[in-house]
mmCIF file of C-alpha atoms in Angstrom:
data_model
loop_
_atom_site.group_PDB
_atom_site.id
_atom_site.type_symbol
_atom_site.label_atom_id
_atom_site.label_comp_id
_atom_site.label_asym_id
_atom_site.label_seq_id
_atom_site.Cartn_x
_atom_site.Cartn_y
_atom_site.Cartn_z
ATOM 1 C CA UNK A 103 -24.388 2.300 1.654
ATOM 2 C CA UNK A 104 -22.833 1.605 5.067
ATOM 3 C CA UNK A 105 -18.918 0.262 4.734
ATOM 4 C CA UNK A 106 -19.744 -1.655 7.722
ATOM 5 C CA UNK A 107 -22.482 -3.484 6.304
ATOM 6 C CA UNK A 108 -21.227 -4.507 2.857
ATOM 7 C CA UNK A 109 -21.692 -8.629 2.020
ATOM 8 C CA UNK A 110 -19.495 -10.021 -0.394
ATOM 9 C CA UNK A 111 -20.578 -13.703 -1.962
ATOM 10 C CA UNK A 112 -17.772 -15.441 -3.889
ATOM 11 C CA UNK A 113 -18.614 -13.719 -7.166
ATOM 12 C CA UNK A 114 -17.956 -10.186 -5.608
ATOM 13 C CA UNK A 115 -14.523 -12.085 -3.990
ATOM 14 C CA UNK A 116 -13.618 -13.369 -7.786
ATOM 15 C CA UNK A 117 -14.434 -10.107 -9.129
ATOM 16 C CA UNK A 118 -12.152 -7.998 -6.576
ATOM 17 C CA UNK A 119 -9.371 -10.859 -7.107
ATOM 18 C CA UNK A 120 -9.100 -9.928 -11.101
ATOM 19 C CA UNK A 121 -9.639 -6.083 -10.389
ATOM 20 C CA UNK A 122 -6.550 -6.565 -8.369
ATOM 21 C CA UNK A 123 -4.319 -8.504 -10.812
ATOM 22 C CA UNK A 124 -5.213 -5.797 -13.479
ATOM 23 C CA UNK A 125 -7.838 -2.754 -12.494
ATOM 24 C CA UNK A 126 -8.160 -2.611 -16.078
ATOM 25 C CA UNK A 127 -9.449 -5.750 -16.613
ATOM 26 C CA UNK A 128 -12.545 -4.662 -18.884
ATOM 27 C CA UNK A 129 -16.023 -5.769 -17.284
ATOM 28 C CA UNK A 130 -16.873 -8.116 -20.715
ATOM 29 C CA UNK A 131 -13.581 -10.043 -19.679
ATOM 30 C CA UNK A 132 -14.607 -10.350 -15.966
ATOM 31 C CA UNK A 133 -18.384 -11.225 -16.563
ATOM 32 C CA UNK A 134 -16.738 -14.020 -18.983
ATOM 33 C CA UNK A 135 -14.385 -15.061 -15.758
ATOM 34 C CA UNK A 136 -17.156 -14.953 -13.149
ATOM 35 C CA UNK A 137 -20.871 -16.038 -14.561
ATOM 36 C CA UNK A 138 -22.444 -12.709 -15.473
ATOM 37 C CA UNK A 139 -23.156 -10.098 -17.624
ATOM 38 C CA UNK A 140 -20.858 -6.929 -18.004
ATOM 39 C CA UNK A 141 -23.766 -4.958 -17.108
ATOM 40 C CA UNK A 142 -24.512 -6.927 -13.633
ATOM 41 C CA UNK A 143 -20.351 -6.723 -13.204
ATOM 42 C CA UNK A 144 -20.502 -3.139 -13.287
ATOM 43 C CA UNK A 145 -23.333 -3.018 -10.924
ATOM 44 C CA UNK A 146 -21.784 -5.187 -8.303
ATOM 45 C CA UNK A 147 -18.433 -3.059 -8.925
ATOM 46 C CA UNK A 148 -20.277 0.275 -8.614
ATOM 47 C CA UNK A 149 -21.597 -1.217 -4.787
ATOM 48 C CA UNK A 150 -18.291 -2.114 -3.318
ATOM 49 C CA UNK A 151 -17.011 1.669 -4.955
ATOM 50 C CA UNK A 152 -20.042 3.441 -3.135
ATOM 51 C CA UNK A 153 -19.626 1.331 -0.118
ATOM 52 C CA UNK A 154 -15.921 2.518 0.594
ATOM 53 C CA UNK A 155 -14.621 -1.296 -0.372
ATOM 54 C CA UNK A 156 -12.390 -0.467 -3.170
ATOM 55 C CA UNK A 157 -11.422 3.033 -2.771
ATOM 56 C CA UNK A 158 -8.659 3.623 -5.717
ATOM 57 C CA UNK A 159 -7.749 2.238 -8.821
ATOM 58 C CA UNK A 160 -4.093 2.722 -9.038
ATOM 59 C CA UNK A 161 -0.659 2.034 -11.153
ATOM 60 C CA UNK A 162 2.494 0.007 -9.632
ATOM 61 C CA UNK A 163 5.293 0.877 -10.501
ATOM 62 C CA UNK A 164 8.489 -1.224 -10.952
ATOM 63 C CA UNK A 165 11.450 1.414 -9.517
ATOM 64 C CA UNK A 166 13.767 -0.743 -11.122
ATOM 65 C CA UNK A 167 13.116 0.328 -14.778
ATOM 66 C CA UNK A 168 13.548 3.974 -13.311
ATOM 67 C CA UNK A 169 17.290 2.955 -12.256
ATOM 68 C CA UNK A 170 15.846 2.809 -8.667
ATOM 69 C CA UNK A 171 16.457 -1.208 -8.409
ATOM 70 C CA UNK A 172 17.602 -0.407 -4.321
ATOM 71 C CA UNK A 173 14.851 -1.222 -2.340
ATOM 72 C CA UNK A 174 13.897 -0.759 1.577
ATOM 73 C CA UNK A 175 11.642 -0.317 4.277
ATOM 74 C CA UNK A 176 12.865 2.384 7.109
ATOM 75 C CA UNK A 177 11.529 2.376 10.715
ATOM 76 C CA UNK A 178 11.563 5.845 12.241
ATOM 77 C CA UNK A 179 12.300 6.418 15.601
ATOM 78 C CA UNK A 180 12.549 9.381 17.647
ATOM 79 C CA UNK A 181 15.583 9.387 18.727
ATOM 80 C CA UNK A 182 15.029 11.946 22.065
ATOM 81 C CA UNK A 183 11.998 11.673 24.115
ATOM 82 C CA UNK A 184 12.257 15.244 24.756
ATOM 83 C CA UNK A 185 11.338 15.777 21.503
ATOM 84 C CA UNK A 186 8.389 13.419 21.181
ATOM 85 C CA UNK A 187 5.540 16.701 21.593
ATOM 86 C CA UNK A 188 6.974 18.083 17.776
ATOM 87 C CA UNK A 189 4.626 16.102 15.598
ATOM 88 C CA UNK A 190 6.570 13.819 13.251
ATOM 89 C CA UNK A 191 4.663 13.212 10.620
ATOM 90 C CA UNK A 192 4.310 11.188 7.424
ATOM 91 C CA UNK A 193 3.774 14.511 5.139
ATOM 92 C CA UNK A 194 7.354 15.534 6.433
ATOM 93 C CA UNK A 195 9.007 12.059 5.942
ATOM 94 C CA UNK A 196 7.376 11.889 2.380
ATOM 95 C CA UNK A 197 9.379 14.577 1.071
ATOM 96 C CA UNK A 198 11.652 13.027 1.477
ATOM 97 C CA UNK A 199 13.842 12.112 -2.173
ATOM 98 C CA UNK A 200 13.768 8.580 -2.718
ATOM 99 C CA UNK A 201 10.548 8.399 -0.267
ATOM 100 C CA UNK A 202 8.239 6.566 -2.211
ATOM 101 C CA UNK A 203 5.826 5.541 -0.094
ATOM 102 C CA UNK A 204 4.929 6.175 4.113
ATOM 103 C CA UNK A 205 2.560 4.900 7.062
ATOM 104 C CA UNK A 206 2.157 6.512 10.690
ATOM 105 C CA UNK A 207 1.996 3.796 12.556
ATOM 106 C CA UNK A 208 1.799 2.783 16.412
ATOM 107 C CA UNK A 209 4.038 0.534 18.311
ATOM 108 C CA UNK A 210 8.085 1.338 18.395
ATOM 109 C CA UNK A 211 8.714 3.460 15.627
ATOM 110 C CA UNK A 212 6.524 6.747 14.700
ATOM 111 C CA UNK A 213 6.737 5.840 11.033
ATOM 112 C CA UNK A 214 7.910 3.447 8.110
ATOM 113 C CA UNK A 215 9.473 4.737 4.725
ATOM 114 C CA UNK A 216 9.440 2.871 1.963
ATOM 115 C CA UNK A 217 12.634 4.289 0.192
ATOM 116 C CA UNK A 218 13.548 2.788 -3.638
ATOM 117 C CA UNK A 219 17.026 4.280 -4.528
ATOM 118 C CA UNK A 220 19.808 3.618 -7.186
ATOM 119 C CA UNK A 221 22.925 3.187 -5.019
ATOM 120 C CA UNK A 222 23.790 2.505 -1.150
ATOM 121 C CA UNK A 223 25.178 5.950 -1.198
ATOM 122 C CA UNK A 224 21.781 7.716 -2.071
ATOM 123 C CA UNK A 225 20.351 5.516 0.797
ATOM 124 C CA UNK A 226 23.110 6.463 3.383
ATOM 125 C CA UNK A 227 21.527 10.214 1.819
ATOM 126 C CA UNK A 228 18.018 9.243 2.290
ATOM 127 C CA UNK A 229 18.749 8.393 5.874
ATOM 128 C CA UNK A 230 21.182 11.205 7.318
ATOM 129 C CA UNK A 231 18.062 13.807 6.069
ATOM 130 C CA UNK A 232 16.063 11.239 8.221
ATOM 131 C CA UNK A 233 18.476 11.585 11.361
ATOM 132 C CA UNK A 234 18.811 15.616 10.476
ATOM 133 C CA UNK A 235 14.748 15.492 11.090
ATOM 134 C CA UNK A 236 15.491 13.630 14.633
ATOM 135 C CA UNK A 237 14.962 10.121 13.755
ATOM 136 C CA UNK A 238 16.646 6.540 14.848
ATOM 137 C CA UNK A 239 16.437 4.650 12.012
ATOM 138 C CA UNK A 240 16.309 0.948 10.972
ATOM 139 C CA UNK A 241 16.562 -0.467 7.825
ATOM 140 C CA UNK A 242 15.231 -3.473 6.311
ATOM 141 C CA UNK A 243 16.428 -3.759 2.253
ATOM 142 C CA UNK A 244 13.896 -5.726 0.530
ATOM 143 C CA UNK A 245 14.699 -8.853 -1.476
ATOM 144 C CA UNK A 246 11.574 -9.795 -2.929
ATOM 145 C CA UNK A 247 8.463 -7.801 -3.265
ATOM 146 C CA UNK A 248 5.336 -9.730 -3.927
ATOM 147 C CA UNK A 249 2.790 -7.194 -4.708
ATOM 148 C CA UNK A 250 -0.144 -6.710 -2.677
ATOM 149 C CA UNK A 251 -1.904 -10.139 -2.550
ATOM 150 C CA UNK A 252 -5.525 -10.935 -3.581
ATOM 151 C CA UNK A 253 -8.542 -10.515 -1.388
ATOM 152 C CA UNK A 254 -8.615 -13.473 0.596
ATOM 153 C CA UNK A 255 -11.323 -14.433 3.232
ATOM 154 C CA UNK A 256 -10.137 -14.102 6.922
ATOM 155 C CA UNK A 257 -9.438 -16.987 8.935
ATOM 156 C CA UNK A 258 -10.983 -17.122 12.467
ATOM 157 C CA UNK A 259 -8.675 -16.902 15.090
ATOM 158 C CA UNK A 260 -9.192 -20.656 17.073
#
């Protein structure tokens, strides 16, 4: 099936919102929540898998149960344009210790670490092996994390 070409009704949008508040929400349970049968859950599951539209079931973690409770986001930068031809990439950054998760992006910075730590001294760590790799960095700690949200339709730009 074409990714590009994939329609979603409001069942399908219920469906992916309880997938994503629990992947392991069993189908009986979401054909109760939604209308249908387990078997026609599966079904409509199974087309949004083959059609690219949920690509990974995964587990979240909560770093602070791992003593990691220090949490923040870490724009790399460069720092000399001469420089800029040697590839900095996220494979590099994410072995990084304490690296947790990382984007390439576009814009002003090359990159963004998400970095979950135990102290402020293992984050001053985490960042000098970032500016020993030739990076400006800048640091965002984060307060509140609230998860990836649900599925929501997109509103039209007016």
């Amino acid at each position: 099936m074409d990714k590009d070409k994939i329609t979603l009704d409001n069942t399908d949008r219920r469906i992916l919102t309880i997938l994503q508040e629990n992947a392991r929400t069993p189908f009986t349970e979401i054909g109760r929540a939604v209308g249908l049968t387990s078997p026609a859950v599966k079904e409509r599951v199974v087309r949004m898998e083959q059609a690219g539209l949920i690509k990974a079931y995964r587990t979240e973690i909560d770093y602070t149960l791992l003593g990691r409770q220090l949490r923040a986001l870490v724009m790399l930068k460069v720092k000399s344009y001469d420089r800029i031809s040697e590839r900095h990439d996220v494979s590099m950054v994410s072995k990084i210790g304490g690296v947790v998760r990382a984007w390439d992006v576009t814009g002003d910075v090359e990159c963004i670490a998400d970095v979950a730590v135990p102290t402020m001294k293992e984050l001053d760590g985490v960042l000098a092996k970032f500016a020993a790799h030739g990076f400006a960095t800048t640091t965002y700690l984060v307060l509140n994390d609230t998860g990836e949200l649900p599925a929501r339709p997109q509103e039209s730009a007016k």
